[in-house]
Coordinates of C-alpha atoms in Angstrom, one line a residue:
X1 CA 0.0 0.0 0.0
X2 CA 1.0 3.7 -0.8
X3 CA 2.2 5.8 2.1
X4 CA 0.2 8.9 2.4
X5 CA 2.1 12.3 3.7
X6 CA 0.7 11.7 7.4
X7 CA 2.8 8.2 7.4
X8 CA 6.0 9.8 6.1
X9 CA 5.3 11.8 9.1
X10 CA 5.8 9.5 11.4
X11 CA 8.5 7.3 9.2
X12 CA 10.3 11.1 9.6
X13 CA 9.7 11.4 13.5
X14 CA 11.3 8.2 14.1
X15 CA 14.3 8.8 11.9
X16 CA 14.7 12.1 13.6
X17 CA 14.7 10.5 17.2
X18 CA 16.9 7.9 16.3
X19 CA 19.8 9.8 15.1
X20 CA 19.9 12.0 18.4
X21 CA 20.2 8.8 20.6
X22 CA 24.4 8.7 20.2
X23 CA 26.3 5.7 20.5
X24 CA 24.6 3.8 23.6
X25 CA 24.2 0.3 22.8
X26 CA 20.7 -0.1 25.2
X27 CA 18.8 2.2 22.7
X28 CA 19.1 1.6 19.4
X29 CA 15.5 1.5 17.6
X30 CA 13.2 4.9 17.9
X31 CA 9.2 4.3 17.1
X32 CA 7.1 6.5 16.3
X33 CA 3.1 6.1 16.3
X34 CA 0.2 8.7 15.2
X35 CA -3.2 8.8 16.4
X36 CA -6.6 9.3 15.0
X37 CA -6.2 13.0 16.1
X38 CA -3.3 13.4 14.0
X39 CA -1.0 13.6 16.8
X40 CA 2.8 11.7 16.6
X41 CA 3.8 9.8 19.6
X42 CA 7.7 8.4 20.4
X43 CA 9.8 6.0 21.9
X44 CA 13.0 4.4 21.9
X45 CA 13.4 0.4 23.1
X46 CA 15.5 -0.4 26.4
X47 CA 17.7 -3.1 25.6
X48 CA 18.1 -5.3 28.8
X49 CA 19.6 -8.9 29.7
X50 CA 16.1 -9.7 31.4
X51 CA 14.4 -8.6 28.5
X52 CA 13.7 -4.8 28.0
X53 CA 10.7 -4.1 25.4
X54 CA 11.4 -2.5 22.3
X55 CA 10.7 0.4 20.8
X56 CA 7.3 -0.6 19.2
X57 CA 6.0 -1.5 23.1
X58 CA 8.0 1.9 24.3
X59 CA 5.9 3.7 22.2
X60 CA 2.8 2.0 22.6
X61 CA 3.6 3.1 26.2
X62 CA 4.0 6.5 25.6
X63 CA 0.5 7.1 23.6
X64 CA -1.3 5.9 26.2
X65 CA 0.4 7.6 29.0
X66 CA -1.1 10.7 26.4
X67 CA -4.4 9.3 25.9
X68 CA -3.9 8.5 22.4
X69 CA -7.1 6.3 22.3
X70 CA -6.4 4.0 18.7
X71 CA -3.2 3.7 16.8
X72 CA -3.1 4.4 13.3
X73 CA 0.1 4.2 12.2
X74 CA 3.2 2.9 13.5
X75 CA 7.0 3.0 12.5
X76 CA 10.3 1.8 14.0
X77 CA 14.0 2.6 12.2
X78 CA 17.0 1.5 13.5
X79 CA 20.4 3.6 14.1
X80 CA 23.2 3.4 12.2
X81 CA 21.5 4.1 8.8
X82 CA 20.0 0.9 9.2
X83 CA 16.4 2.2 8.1
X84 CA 13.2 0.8 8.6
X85 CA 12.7 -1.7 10.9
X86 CA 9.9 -4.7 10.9
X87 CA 8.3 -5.3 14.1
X88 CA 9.4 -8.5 15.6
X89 CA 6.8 -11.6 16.7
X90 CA 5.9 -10.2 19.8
X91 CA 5.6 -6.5 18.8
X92 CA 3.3 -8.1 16.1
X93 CA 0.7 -9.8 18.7
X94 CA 1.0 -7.0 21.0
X95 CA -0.4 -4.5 17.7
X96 CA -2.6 -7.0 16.8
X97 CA -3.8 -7.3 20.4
X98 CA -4.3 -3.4 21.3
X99 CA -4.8 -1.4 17.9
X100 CA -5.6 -4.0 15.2
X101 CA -6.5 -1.4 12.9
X102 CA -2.8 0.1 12.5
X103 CA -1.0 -0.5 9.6
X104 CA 2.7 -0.9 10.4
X105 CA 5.9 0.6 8.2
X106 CA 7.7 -2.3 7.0
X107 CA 10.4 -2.4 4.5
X108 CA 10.4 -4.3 1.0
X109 CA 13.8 -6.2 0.7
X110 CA 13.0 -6.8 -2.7
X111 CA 13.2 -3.3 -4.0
X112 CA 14.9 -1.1 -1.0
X113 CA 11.5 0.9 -0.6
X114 CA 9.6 1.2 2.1
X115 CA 5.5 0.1 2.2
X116 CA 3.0 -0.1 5.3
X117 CA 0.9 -3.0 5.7
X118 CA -2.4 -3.5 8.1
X119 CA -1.2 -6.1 11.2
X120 CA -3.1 -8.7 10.3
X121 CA -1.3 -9.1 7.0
X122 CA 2.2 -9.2 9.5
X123 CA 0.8 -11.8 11.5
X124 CA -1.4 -14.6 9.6
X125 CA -3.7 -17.3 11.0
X126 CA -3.2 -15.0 14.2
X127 CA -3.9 -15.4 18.3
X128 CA -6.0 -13.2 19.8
X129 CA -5.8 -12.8 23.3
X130 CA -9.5 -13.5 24.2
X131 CA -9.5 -10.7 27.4
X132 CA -7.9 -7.5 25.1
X133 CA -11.0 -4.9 23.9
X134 CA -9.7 -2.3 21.7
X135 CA -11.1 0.6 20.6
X136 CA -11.9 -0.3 16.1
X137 CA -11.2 1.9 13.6
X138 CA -12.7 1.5 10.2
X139 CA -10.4 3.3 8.0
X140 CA -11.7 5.3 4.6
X141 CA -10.0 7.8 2.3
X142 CA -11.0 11.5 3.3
X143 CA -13.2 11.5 -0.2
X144 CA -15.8 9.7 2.2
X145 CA -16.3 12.0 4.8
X146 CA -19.8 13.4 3.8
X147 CA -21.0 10.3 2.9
X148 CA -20.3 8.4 5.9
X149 CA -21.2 11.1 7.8
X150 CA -24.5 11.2 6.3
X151 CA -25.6 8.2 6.1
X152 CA -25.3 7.1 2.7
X153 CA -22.5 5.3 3.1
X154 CA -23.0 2.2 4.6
X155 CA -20.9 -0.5 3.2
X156 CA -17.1 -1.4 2.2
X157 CA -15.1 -4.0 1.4
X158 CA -11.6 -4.3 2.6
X159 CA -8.8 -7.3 2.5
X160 CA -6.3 -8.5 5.1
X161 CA -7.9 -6.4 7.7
X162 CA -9.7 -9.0 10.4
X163 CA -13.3 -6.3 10.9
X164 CA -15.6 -7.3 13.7
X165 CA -19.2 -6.3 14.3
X166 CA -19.4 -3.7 17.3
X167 CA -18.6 -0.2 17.6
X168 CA -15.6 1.7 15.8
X169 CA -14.8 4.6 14.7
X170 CA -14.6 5.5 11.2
X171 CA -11.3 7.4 10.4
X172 CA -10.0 9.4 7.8
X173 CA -6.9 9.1 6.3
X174 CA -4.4 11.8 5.8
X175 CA -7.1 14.6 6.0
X176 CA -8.1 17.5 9.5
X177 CA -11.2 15.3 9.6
X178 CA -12.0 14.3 13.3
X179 CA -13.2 10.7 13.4
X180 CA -17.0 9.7 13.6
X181 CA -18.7 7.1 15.1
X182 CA -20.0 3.9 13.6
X183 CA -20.9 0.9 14.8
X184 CA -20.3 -2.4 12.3
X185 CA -23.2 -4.3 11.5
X186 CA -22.0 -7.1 9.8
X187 CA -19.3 -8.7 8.1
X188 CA -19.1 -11.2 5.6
X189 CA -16.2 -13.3 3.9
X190 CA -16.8 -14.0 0.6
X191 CA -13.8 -14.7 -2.6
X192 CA -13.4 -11.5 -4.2
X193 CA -13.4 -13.7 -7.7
X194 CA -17.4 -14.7 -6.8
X195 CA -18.4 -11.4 -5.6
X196 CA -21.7 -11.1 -7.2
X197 CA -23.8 -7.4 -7.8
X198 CA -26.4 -7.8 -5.0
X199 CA -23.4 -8.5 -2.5
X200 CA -22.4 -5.1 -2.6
X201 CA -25.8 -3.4 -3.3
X202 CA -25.0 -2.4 -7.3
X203 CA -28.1 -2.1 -9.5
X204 CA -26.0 -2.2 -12.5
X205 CA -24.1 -5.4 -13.2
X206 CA -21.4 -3.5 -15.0
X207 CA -21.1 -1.5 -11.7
X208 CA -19.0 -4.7 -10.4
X209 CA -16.5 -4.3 -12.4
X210 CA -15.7 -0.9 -11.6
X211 CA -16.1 -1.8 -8.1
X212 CA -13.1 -4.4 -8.1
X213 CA -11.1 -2.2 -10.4
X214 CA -11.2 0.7 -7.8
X215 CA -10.8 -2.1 -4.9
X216 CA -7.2 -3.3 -6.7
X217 CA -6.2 0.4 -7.0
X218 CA -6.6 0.4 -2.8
X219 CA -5.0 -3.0 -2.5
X220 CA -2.7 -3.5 -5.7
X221 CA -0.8 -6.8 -4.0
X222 CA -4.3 -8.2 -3.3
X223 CA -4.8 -11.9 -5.2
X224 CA -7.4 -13.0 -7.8
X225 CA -8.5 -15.4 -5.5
X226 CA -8.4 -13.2 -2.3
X227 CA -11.0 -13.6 0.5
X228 CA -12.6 -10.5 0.7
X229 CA -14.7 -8.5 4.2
X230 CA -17.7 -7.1 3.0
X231 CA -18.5 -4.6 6.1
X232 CA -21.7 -3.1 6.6
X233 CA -21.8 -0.6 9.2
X234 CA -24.1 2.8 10.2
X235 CA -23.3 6.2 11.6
X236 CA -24.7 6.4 15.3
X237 CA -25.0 9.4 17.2
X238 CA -22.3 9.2 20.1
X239 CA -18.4 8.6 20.6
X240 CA -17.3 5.6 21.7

């Protein structure tokens, strides 16, 4: 997925923080992490013998000391030039666990670049600790903003993001909108090759078409075969 300017934000706060932390081999990864407020958070890990957390869990720390409410970003990059960072196993389950909705800064090995990538995608066939209740987002490009907020907007599809019936808030991305309240309805699985006209409310048959076309422009890495999240959801009145 493309970064917007609001992630390069955050890929730039951790760089900046890492290269101020000197030659002190218990801190060695900086994280940063923005909120749906559009506020950047920071951290650098604690390297420890017993086992000191790193940065990702630093961070993590740090937003909620702020009362960042969800995550919807998060980058780590390592000193010594050594760039973007991915987030190890446990960072993985512990973003899974607290802000499932983030999508992480990873880098692409293949081509030297850097991409971001929602958590589920990091962590597949994934654990979820049955006691941890985080706050959902439901993520849409600002271009939806009116009709979410609304009502006429009241279904999306998404891949590789692991939605939930419940209450969420649907955020914004990389736009001054606040976030609004929502509360998910339903979701369905269905293969995005068998996704028929009347799953996704189109009167027009050749409305489908367009619909996957726009659908592979959001998710370009997304297979042929991909099982797919049909969300419904509806605007409700109060934050959650």
């Amino acid at each position: 997925m493309d970064l917007f300017d609001s992630e390069l934000r955050v890929i730039a706060a951790a760089e900046q923080l890492v290269s101020g932390l000197g030659s002190d081999d218990n801190h060695t990864v900086a994280a940063a992490a923005m909120d749906a407020s559009g506020r950047i958070h920071t951290g650098v890990n604690v390297f420890h013998f017993t086992g000191g957390p790193c940065a990702e869990l630093v961070v993590i720390g740090a937003a909620a000391a702020a009362n960042a409410g969800p995550l919807v970003t998060i980058a780590a990059v390592g000193d010594r030039n050594r760039g973007v960072l991915a987030p190890c196993g446990r960072c993985r389950q512990v973003i899974l666990d607290l802000h499932p909705d983030a999508l992480v800064v990873v880098p692409d090995n293949t081509t030297g670049q850097t991409s971001i990538a929602p958590i589920p995608a990091l962590l597949p066939h994934s654990y979820r600790h049955p006691d941890s209740d985080p706050k959902r987002l439901l993520r849409f490009h600002a271009r939806y903003f009116d009709a979410v907020a609304d009502g006429t907007k009241t279904l999306t599809v998404r891949w590789n993001e692991g939605h939930r019936t419940g209450p969420a808030l649907a955020y914004f991305e990389n736009t001054a909108h606040g976030t609004l309240p929502v509360e998910v309805a339903s979701v369905m699985v269905k293969r995005l090759d068998e996704l028929r006209p009347e799953d996704l409310d189109l009167t027009r048959p050749s409305g489908l078409e367009r619909y996957i076309a726009n659908l592979r422009g959001h998710y370009p890495t997304m297979p042929a075969d991909a099982s797919v999240e049909i969300v419904r959801f509806r605007r409700t009145a109060a934050d959650i």
